[in-house]
XYZ file of C-alpha atoms in Angstrom:
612
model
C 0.000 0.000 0.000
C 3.152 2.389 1.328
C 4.632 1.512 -2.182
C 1.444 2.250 -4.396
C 0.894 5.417 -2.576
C 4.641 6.322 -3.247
C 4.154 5.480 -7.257
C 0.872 7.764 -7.292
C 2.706 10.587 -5.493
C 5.531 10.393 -7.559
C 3.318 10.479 -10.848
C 3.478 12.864 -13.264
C 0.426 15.470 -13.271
C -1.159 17.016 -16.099
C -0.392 21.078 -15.837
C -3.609 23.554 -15.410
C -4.257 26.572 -17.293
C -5.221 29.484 -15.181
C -8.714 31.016 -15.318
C -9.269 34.919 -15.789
C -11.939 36.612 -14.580
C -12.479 39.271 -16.994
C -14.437 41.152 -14.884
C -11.963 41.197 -12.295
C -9.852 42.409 -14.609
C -11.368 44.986 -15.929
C -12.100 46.426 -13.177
C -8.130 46.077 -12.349
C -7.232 47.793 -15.212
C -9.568 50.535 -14.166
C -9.019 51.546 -10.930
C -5.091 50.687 -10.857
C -3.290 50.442 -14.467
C -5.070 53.145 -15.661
C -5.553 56.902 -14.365
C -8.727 57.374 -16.539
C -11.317 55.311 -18.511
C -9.923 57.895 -21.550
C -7.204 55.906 -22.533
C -9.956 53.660 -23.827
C -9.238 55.401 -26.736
C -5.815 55.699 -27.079
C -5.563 52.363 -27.353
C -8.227 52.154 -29.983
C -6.124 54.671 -32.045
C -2.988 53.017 -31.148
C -4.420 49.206 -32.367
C -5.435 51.058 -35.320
C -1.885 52.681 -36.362
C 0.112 49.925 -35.605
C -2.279 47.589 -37.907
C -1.727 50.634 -40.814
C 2.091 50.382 -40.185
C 1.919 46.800 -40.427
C 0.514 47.240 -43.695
C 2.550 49.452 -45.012
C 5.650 48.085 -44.352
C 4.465 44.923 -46.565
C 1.843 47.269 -49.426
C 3.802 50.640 -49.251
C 1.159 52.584 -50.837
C -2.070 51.154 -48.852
C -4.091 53.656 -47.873
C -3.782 54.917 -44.234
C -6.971 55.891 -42.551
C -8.978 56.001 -39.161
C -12.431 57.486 -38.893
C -14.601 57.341 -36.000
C -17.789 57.858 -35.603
C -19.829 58.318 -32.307
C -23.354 58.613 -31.636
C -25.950 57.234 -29.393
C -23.913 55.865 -26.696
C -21.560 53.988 -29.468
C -18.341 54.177 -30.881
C -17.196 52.941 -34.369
C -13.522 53.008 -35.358
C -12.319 52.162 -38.925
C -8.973 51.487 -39.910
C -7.467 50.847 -43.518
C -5.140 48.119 -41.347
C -3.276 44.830 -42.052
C -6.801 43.471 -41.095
C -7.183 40.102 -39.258
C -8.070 36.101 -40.009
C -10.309 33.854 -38.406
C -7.045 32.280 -36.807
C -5.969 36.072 -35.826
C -8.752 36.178 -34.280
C -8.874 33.474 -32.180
C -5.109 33.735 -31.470
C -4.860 37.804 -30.955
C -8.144 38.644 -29.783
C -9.126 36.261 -27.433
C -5.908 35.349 -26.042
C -4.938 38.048 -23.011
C -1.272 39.559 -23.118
C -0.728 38.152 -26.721
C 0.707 40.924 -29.435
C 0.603 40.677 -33.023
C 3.932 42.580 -32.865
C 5.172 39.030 -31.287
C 4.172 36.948 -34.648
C 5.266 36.558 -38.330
C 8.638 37.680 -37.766
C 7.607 41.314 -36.232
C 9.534 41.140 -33.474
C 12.576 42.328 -34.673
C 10.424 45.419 -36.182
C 8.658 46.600 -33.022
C 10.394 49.658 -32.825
C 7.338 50.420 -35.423
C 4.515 49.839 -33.627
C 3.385 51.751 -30.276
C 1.624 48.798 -28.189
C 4.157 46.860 -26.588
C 2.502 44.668 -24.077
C -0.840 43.028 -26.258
C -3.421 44.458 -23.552
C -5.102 45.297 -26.510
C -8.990 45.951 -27.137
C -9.327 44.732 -23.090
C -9.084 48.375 -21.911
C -12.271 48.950 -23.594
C -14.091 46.830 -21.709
C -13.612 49.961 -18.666
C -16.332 51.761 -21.067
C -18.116 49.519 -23.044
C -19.943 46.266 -21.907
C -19.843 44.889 -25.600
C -17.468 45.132 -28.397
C -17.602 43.719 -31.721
C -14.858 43.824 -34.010
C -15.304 43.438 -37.923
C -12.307 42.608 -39.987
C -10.859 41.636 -43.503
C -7.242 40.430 -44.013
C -4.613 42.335 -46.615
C -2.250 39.572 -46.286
C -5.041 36.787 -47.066
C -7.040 38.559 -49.859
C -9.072 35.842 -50.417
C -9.873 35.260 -46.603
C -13.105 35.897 -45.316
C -14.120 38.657 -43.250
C -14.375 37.823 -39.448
C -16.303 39.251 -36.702
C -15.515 38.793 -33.192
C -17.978 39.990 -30.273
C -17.162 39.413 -26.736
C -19.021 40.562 -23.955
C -17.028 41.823 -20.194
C -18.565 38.953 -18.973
C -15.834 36.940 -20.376
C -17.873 35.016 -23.389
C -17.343 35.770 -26.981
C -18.452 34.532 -30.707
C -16.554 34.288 -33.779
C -18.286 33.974 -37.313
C -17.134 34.483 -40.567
C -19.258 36.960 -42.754
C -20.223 37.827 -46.428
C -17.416 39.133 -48.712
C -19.301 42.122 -49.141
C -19.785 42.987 -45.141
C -16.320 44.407 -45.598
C -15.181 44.517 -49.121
C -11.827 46.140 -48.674
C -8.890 45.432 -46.160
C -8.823 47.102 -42.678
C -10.417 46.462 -39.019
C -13.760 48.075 -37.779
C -14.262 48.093 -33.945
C -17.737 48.693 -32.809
C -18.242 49.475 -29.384
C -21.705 49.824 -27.078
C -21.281 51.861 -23.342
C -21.871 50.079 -20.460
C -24.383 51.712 -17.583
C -22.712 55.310 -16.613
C -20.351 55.764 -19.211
C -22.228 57.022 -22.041
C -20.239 60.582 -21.405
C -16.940 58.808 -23.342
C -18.674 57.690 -26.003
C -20.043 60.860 -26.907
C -18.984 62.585 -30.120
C -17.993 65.978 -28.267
C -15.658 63.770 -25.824
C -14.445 61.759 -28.571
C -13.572 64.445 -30.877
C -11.798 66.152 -27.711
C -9.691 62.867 -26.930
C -8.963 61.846 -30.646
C -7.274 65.716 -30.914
C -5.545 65.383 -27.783
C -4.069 61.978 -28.407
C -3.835 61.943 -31.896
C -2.496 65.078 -33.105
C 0.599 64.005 -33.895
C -0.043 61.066 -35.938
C 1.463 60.204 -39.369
C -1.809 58.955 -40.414
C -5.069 60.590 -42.000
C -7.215 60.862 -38.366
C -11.055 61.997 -38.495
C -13.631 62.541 -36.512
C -16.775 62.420 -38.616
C -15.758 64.768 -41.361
C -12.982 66.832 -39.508
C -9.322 66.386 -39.391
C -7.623 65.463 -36.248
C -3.913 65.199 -36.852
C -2.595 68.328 -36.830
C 1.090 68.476 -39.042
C 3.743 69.111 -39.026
C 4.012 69.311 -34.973
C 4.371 72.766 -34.422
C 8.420 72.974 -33.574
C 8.890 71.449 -37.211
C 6.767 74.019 -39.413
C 8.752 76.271 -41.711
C 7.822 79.445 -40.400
C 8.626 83.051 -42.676
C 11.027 84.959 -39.910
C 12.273 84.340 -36.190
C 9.755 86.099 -34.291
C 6.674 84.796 -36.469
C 7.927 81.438 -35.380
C 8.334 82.804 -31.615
C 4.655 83.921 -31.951
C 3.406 80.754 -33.340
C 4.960 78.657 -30.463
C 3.884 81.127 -27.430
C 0.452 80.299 -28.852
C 1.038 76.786 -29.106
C 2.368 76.813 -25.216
C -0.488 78.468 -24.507
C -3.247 76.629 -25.828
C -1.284 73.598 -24.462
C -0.268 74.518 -21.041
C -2.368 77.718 -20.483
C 0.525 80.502 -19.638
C 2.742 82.595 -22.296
C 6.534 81.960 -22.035
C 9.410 84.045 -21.617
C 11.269 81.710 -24.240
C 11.197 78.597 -26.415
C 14.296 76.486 -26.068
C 14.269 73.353 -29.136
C 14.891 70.128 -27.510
C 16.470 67.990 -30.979
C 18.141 64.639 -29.711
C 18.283 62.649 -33.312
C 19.967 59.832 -32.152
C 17.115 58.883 -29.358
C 14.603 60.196 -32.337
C 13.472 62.860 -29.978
C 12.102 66.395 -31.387
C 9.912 69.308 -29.370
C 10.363 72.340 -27.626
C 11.074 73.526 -23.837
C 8.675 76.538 -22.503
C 10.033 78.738 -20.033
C 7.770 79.644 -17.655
C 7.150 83.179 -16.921
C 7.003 83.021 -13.257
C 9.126 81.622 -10.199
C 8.162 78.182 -9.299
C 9.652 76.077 -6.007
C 12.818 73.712 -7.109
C 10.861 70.891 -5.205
C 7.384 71.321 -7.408
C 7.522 68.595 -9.779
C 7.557 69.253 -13.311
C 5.178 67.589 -15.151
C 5.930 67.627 -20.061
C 4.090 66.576 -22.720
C 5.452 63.449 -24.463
C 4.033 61.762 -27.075
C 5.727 58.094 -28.468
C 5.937 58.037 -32.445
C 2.995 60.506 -32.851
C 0.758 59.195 -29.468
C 0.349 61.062 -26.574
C 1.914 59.012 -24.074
C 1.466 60.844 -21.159
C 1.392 64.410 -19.742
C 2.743 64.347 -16.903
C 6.277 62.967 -17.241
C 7.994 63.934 -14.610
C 11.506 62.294 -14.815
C 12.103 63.537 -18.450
C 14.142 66.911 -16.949
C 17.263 66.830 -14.647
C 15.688 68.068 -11.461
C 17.695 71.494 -11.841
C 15.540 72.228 -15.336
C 12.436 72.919 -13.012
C 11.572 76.177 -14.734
C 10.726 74.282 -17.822
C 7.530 72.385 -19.415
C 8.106 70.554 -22.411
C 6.245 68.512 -24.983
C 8.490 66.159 -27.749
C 7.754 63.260 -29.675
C 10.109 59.966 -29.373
C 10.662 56.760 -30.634
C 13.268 55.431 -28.361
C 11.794 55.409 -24.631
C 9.840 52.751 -23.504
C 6.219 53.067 -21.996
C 5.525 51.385 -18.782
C 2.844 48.711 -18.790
C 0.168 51.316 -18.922
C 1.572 53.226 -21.402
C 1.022 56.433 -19.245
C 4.813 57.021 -18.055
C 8.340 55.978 -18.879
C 9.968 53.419 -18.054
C 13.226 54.021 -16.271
C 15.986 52.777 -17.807
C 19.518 53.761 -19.435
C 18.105 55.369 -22.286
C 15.783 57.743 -20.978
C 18.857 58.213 -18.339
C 20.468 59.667 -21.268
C 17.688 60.990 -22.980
C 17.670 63.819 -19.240
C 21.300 64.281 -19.967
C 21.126 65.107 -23.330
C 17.767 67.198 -23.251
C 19.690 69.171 -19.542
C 22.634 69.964 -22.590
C 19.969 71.364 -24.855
C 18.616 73.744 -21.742
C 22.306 74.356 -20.991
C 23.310 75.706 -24.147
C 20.361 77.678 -24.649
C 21.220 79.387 -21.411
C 24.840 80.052 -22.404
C 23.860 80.991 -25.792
C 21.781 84.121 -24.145
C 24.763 84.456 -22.337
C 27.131 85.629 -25.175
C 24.243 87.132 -27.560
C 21.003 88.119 -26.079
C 21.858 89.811 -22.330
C 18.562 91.282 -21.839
C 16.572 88.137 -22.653
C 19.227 86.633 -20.205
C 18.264 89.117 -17.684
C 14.698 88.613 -17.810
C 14.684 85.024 -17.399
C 17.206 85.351 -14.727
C 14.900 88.168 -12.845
C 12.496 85.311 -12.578
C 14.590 81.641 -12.339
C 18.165 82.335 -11.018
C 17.138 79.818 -8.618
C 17.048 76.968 -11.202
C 20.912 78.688 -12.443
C 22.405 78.753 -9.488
C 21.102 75.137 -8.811
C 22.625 73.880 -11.993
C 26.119 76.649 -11.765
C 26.915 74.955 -8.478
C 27.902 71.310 -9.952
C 28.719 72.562 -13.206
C 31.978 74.916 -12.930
C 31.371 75.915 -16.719
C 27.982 77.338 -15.943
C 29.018 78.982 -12.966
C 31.769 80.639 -15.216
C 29.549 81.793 -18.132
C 26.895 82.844 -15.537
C 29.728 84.828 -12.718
C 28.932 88.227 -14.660
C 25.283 88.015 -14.733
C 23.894 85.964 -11.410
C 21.859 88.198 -8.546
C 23.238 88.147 -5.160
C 22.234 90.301 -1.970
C 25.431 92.211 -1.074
C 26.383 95.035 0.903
C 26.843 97.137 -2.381
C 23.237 96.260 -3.034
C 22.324 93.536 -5.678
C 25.048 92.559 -7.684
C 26.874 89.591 -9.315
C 30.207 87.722 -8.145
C 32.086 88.896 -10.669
C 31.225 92.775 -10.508
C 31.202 92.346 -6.315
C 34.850 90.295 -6.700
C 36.075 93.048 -8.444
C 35.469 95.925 -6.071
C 36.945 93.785 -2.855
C 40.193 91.980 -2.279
C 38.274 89.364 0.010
C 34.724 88.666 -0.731
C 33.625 87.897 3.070
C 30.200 85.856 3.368
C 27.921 84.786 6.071
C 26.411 81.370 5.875
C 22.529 82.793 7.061
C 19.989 85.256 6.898
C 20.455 86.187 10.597
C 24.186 86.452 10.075
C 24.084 88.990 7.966
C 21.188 90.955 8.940
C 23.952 91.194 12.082
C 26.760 92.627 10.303
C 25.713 93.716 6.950
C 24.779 97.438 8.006
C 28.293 97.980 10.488
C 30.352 95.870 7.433
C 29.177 97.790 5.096
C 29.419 101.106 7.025
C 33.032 100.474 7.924
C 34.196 99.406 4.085
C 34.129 95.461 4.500
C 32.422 94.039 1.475
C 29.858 91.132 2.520
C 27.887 88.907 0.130
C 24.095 87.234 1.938
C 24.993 83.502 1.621
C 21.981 83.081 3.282
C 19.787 81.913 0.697
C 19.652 78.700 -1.378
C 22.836 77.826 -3.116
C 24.643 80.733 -2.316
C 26.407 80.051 0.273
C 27.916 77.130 -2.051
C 28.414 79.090 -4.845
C 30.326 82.063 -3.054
C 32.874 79.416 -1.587
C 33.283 78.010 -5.431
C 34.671 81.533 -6.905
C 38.121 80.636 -6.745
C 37.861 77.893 -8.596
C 36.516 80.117 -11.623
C 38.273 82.953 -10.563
C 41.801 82.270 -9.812
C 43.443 84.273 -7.162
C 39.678 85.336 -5.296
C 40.129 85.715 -1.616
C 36.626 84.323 0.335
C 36.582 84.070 3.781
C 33.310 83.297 6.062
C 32.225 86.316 8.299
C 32.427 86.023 12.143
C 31.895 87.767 14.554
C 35.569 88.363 15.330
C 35.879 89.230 11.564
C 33.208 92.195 12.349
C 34.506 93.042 15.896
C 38.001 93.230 14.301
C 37.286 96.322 11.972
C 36.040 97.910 14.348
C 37.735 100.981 16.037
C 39.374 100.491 19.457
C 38.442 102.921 22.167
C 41.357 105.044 23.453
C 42.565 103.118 26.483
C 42.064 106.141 29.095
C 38.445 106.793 27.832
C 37.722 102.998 28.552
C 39.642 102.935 31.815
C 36.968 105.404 33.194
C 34.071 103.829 31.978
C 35.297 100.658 33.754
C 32.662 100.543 36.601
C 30.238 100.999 33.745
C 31.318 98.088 31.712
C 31.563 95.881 35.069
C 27.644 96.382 35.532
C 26.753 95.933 32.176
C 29.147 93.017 31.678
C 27.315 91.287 35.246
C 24.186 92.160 33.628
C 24.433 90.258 30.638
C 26.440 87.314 32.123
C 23.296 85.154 32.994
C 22.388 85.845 29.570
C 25.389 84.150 28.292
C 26.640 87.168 26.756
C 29.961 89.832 26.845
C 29.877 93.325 26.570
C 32.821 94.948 24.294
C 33.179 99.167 23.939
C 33.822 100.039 20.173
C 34.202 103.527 17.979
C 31.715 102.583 14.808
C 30.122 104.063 12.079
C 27.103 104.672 11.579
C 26.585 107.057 14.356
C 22.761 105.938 14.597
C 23.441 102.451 16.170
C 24.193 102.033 19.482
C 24.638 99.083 19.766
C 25.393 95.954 17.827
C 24.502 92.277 19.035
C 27.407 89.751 17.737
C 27.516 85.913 17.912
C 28.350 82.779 15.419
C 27.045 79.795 14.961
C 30.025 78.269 17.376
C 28.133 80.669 19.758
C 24.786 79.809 19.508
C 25.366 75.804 19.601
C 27.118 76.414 23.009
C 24.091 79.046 24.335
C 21.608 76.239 23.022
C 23.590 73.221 24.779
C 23.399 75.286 27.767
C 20.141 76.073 28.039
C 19.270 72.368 27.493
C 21.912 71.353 30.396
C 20.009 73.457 32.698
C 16.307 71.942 32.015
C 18.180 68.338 31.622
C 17.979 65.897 34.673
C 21.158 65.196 36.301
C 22.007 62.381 33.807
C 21.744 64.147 30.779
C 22.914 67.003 32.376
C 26.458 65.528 33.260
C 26.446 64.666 29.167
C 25.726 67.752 27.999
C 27.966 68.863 30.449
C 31.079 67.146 29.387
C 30.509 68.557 25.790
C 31.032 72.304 26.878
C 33.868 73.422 24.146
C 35.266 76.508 24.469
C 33.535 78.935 21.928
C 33.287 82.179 22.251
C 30.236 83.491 23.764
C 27.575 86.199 21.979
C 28.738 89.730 22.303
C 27.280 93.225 22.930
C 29.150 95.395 21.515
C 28.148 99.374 22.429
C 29.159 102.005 19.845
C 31.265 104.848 21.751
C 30.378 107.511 19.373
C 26.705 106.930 19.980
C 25.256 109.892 22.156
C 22.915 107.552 24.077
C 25.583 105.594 25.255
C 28.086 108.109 26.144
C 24.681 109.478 28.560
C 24.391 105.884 29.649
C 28.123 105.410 30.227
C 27.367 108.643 32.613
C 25.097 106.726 34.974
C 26.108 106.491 38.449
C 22.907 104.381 39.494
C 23.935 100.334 39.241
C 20.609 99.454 38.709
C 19.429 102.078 36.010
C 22.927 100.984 33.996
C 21.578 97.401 33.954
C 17.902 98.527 32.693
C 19.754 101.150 30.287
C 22.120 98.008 29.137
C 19.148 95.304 29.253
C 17.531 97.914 26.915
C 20.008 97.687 24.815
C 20.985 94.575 24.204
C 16.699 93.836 23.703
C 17.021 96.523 20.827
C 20.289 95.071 19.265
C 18.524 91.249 19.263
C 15.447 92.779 17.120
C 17.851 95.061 14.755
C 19.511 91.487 14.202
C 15.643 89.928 13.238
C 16.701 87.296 15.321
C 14.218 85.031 17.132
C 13.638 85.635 20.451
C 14.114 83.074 23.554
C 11.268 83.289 26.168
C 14.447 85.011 28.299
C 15.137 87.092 25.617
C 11.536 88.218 25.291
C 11.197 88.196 29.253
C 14.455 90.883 29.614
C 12.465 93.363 26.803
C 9.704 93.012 29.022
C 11.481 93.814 32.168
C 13.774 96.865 30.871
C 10.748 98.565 28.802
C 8.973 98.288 32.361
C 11.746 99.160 34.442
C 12.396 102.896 32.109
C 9.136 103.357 32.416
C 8.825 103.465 36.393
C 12.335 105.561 35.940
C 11.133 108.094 33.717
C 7.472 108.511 35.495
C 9.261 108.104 39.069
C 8.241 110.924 41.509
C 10.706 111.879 44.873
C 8.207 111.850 47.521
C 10.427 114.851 49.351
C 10.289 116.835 46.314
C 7.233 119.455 45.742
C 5.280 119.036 42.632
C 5.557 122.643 41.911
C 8.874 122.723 42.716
């Protein structure tokens, strides 16, 4: 028994063939392959085109035609195609995930054809609940014509029909809406999605009596001067993509068979908003919203192109990442480059424009390409102390081209810098920070050096030794006032006049005034950690302007306690000159000292007469 049961198990067994569930399917393909029940008809157009390429390529001077024709909740198609058999039928048709690009020896040709994966007619079934499919062979004259009808239940029929049901070569797809989609079947909506995704087609493409295809594409018309063709393609931009560029940049790739045209956008748009182009495969619209098409730096771009070298994904609504569309960005980032350099050496105001509007995207791209950077030195904005100027201009009018890494920084420094003749550039913002630190390597011999706050402190005036000597007792109660705070007080001679004092840290500064605010609210573990990481940087400074006339009156005082409000006061006012964000003690101190002058300036001596 053991042994028979062994024999059995060891038995070879007959393989199964899996069962579909159409419906199942369909309703896949609906909600998950594709974004929208529309591409219904891009297949239809694209089953149609690559049966009239198959044709042609074997009867070079077939005709090449698709009408459609909608009314009533139905949908006809016609195509002057390769046409099917009975045995096409049964093998193409009904078989899911088989291509006729796969048989007789196409497969070498595909490049030719635009469906790639043999989904076929099944996308259909996400708008119609029948279709029926009439066809006549051109490489079987004598065949037949077929009809196939299959229902999105799963079931279909095959007959053969009457010469004369379709007397000349070609395919005819008839298809009937299911419940709630009549809308896609209408011949408004039809026209609309014929012109969108068919406008580009080599092909003869109608809708009733009126032409779809629109050619040649719009970047390859012959146009009778420059600016007629400028003209032409700001209204093609437009009716595509709804704004009016600053440029048109020609994206031509030949050997990845890519042609089209870039659109500069006329306003600033974030580097992180994804850019979504226009491409269309061999004439189709493939998708429009390709969004790895670009380098990421070429964000103030939208483009539309035709190809024939990427590959569509399964859906046919992206692309498929791979090593040619990997070069495909690199080449079409050259294109954008060139145009930008090209402006460069021949068109500085159109240069200026754009760059009034994207030197984000420039500076994005100058900072890994040294070449860029070079060709873009004389003409890129930055936020200096000499007011908004380039590199190269700012370069040339100091020896060392001092920067601060932030905002804050140089909202410090920037008006005492500039007042005392040091030249300092806002590396603040995005990129230029990075791009201020690559000058030498595009300018030879360029001096940069990050701004500190010993930098600033430095070129400042020193107070004449005897003058500070007597102020001593003044400085001693400022300088105890501040301590807690975590914060020196230094005596300066500075220009301008109007500032009395300046607030001074760095970032060296600030990490040790944060780590110590956190050791005090830390229990006593943490706080023995943080402890052991106090480094020795120097601490914020407050340094008071000797040729201000409010400090020379404060400097006067001979009450302690009105020289720590008076210095509380102004350290409070030096923070928010700075625009730098308050901590609760900072805000706490303003509070204290505007309180504090106030009972000082309203305070009455009770042995003093009123009228006296």
């Amino acid at each position: 028994m053991d042994s028979q049961t062994s024999q059995s198990s060891q038995a070879p067994q007959s393989p199964h063939t899996f069962q579909v569930d159409l419906r199942g399917l369909v309703d896949l393909l609906s909600h998950h392959l594709y974004s929208s029940p529309k591409v219904y008809l891009r297949e239809l157009l694209q089953n149609a085109v690559d049966a009239i390429t198959a044709r042609l390529a074997e009867q070079p001077d077939a005709p090449a035609t698709v009408r459609l024709h909608a009314e009533g909740g139905t949908l006809r198609v016609e195509d002057s195609g390769v046409g099917l058999t009975e045995a096409d039928v049964h093998s193409l048709l009904a078989t899911i995930g088989r291509s006729s690009k796969r048989d007789d020896g196409l497969e070498s040709a595909r490049s030719d054809f635009l469906g790639q994966f043999g989904i076929g007619l099944l996308a259909c079934f996400v708008v119609a609940e029948r279709i029926r499919v009439v066809s006549r062979s051109a490489r079987t004259p004598d065949a037949a014509p077929v009809e196939w009808t299959a229902a999105d239940d799963g079931s279909y029929t095959v007959r053969t029909l009457p010469a004369e049901a379709r007397p000349e070569p070609g395919t005819t797809v008839h298809l009937v809406a299911r419940a709630g989609a009549g809308e896609w079947l209408t011949e408004e909506r039809v026209r609309s999605l014929a012109r969108d995704f068919g406008s580009l087609l080599p092909y003869d493409l109608r809708v009733g009596d009126e032409a779809v295809t629109d050619l040649p594409a719009p970047w390859d018309r012959a146009y009778p001067s420059p600016a007629t063709r400028r003209v032409a393609l700001a209204r093609h931009c437009h009716d595509l993509f709804g704004f009016t560029p600053l440029d048109a940049i020609d994206l031509k790739v030949p050997l990845a068979g890519i042609r089209g045209v870039a659109y500069v956008l006329p306003t600033a748009v974030s580097p992180a908003q994804r850019a979504s182009h226009r491409v269309h495969l061999k004439g189709m619209l493939l998708t429009e919203r390709a969004e790895q098409l670009l380098p990421d730096w070429a964000f103030f771009v939208r483009c539309v192109l035709d190809t024939d070298s990427l590959r569509p994904t399964a859906s046919r609504e992206s692309l498929y990442e791979d090593e040619t569309l990997a070069a495909v960005r690199e080449a079409l980032g050259e294109r954008i480059r060139s145009w930008l350099t090209g402006l460069a050496a021949g068109d500085p105001e159109r240069l200026s424009a754009f760059l009034s509007v994207h030197h984000l995207g420039v500076k994005s791209l100058a900072r890994h390409d040294t070449d860029m950077l070079r060709t873009m030195l004389p003409w890129l904005p930055f936020e200096t102390t000499d007011g908004r100027l380039s590199l190269e201009e700012f370069a040339q009018r100091h020896p060392v081209v001092h920067f601060t890494r932030t905002v804050e920084e140089y909202r410090q420094v920037a008006p005492i810098a500039s007042a005392q003749g040091v030249g300092v550039v806002n590396g603040g913002y995005t990129y230029d920070s990075e791009l201020v630190e690559a000058l030498p390597s595009v300018r030879p011999g360029t001096v940069v050096s990050e701004l500190d706050a010993d930098t600033v402190t430095a070129h400042l005036d020193a107070v004449d030794p005897g003058e500070e000597l007597a102020l001593s007792a003044f400085l001693a109660a400022a300088r105890a006032k501040l301590d807690p705070l975590g914060c020196d007080v230094v005596l300066r001679a500075f220009h301008p006049l109007s500032v009395p004092a300046l607030h001074l840290d760095d970032r060296a500064a600030r990490h040790e005034q944060a780590r110590a605010e956190a050791e005090e609210q830390a229990d006593d573990l943490w706080a023995g950690i943080l402890g052991s990481l106090r480094g020795s940087a120097p601490r914020a400074r407050l340094v008071l302007n000797h040729l201000n006339p409010l400090v020379r009156r404060i400097g006067s005082l001979a009450d302690p306690e009105l020289i720590g409000t008076a210095t509380e006061s102004l350290y409070g006012q030096a923070l928010l000159r700075a625009q730098r964000p308050l901590r609760p003690a900072d805000s706490a101190l303003l509070n204290r000292s505007f309180i504090g002058l106030l009972e000082w300036a309203t305070h009455t001596d009770p042995g003093r007469d009123d009228h006296g």
